[in-house]
CSV table of C-alpha atoms in Angstrom, one decimal:
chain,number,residue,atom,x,y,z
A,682,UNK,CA,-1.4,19.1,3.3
A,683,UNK,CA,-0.4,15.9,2.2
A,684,UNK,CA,-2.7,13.7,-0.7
A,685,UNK,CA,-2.1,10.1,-1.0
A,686,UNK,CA,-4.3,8.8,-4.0
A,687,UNK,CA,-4.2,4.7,-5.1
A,688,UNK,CA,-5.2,3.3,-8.3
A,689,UNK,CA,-5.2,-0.1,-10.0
A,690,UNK,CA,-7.4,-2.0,-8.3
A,691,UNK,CA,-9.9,-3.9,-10.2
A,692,UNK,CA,-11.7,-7.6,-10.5
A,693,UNK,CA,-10.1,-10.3,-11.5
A,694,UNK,CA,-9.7,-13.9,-11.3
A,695,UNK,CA,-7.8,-16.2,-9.5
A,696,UNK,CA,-4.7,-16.8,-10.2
A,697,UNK,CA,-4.1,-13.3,-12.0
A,698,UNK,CA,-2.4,-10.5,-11.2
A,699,UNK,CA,-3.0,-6.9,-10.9
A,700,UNK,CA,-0.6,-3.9,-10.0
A,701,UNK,CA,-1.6,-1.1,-7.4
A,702,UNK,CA,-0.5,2.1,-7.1
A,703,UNK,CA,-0.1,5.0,-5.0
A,704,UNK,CA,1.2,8.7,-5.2
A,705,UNK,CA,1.8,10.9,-1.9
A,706,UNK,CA,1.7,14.5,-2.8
A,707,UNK,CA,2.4,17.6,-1.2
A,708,UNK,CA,5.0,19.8,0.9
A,709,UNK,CA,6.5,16.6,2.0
A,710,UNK,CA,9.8,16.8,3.6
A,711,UNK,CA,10.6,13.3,3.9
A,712,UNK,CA,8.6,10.1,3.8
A,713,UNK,CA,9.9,7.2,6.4
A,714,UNK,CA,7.8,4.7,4.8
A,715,UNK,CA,5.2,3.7,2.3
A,716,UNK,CA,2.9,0.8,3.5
A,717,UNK,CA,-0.1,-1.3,1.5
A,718,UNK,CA,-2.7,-2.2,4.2
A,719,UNK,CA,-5.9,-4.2,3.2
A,720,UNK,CA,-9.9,-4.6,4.8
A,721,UNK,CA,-11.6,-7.5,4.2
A,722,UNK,CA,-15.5,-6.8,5.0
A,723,UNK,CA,-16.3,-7.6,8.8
A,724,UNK,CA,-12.5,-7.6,9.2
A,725,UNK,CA,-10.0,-5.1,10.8
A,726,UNK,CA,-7.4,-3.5,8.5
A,727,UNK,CA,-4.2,-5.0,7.9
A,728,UNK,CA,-0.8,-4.9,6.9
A,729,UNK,CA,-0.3,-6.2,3.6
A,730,UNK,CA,3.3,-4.6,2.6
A,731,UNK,CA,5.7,-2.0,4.1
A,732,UNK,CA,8.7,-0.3,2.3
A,733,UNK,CA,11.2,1.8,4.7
A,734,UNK,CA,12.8,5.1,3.1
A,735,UNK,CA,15.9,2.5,3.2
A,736,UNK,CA,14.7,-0.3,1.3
A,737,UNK,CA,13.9,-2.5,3.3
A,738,UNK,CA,10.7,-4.8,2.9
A,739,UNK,CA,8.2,-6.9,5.1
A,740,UNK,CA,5.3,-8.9,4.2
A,741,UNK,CA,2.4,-10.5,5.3
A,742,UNK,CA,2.8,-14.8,5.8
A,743,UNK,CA,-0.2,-14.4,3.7
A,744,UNK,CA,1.1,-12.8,0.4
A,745,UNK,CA,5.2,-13.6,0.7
A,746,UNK,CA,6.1,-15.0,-2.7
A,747,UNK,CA,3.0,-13.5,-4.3
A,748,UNK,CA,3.3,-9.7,-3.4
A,749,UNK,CA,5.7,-7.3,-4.3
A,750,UNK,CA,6.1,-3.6,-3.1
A,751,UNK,CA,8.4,-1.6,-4.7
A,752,UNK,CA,8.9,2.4,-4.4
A,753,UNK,CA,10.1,5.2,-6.5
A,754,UNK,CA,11.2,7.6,-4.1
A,755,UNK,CA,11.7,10.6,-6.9
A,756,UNK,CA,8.1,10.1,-7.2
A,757,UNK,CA,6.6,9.3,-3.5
A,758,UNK,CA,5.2,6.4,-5.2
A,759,UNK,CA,4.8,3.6,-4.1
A,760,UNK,CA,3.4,0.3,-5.9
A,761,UNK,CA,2.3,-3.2,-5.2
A,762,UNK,CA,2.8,-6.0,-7.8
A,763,UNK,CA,0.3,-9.2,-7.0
A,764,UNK,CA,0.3,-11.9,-8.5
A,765,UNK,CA,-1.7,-15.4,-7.9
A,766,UNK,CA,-4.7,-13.8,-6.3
A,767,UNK,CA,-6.7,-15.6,-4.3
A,768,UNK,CA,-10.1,-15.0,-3.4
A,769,UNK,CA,-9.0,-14.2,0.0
A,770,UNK,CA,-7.2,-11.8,-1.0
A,771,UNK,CA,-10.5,-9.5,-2.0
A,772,UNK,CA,-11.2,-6.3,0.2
A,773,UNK,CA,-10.3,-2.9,-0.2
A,774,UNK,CA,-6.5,-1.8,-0.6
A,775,UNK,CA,-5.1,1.6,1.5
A,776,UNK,CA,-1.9,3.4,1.0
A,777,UNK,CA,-0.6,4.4,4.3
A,778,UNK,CA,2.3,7.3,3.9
A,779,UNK,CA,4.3,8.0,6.9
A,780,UNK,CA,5.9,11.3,6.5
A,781,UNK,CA,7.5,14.2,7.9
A,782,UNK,CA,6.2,17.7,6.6
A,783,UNK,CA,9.0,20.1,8.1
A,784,UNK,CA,12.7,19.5,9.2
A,785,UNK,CA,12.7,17.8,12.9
A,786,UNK,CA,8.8,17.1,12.9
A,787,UNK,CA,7.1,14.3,14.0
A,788,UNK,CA,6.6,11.6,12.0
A,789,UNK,CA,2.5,11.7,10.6
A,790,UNK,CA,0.5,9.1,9.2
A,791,UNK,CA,-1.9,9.8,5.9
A,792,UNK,CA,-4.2,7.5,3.9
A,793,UNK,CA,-5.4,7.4,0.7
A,794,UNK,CA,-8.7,6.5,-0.3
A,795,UNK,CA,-8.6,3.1,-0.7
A,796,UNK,CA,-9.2,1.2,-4.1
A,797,UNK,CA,-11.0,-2.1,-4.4
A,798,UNK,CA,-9.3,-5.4,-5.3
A,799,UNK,CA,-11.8,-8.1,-5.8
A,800,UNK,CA,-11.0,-11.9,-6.6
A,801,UNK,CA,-13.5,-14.1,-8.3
A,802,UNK,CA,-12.9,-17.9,-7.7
């Protein structure tokens, strides 16, 4: 059983910043990646941020140069630094975990709960 819980979310206005965060927890055997998706209302989730086990980082035309995702792997957390919001930039925010429970197991996908950013103009 695997938990993945965000946090940080919160209204502000634009042009400020706020920090998300997001812990995986469990009998987790590896995680391959740690992703930030986002759902604006009447809109399809998307991807927002994704952080590989190895470091590596892709973003979202939308948020380069304002979004950061960083990872602390002793943790299996996972955070996402934005700065100059944007009204736009308003919907709900899901950590997505992709992670392996045993040795040699397929790779599974868990989400959190989700926690609201919203961006006043």
């Amino acid at each position: 059983q695997v938990q993945v819980v965000e946090s940080g979310g919160g209204l502000v206005q634009a042009g400020g910043s706020l920090r998300l965060s997001c812990a995986a927890s469990g009998s987790i055997f590896s995680i391959n990646a740690m992703d930030w998706y986002r759902q604006a209302p009447g809109k399809q989730r998307e991807l927002v941020a994704l952080k590989l086990n190895g470091g590596s980082t892709r973003y979202a035309d939308s948020v380069k140069g304002r979004f950061t995702i960083s990872r602390d792997n002793a943790k299996n957390t996972v955070y996402l630094q934005m700065n100059s919001l944007k009204p736009e930039d308003t919907g709900i925010y899901y950590c997505n975990v992709l992670a392996q429970l045993l040795v040699g197991a397929s790779v599974r996908s868990y989400w959190g709960q989700g926690t609201q950013v919203t961006v006043s103009s």
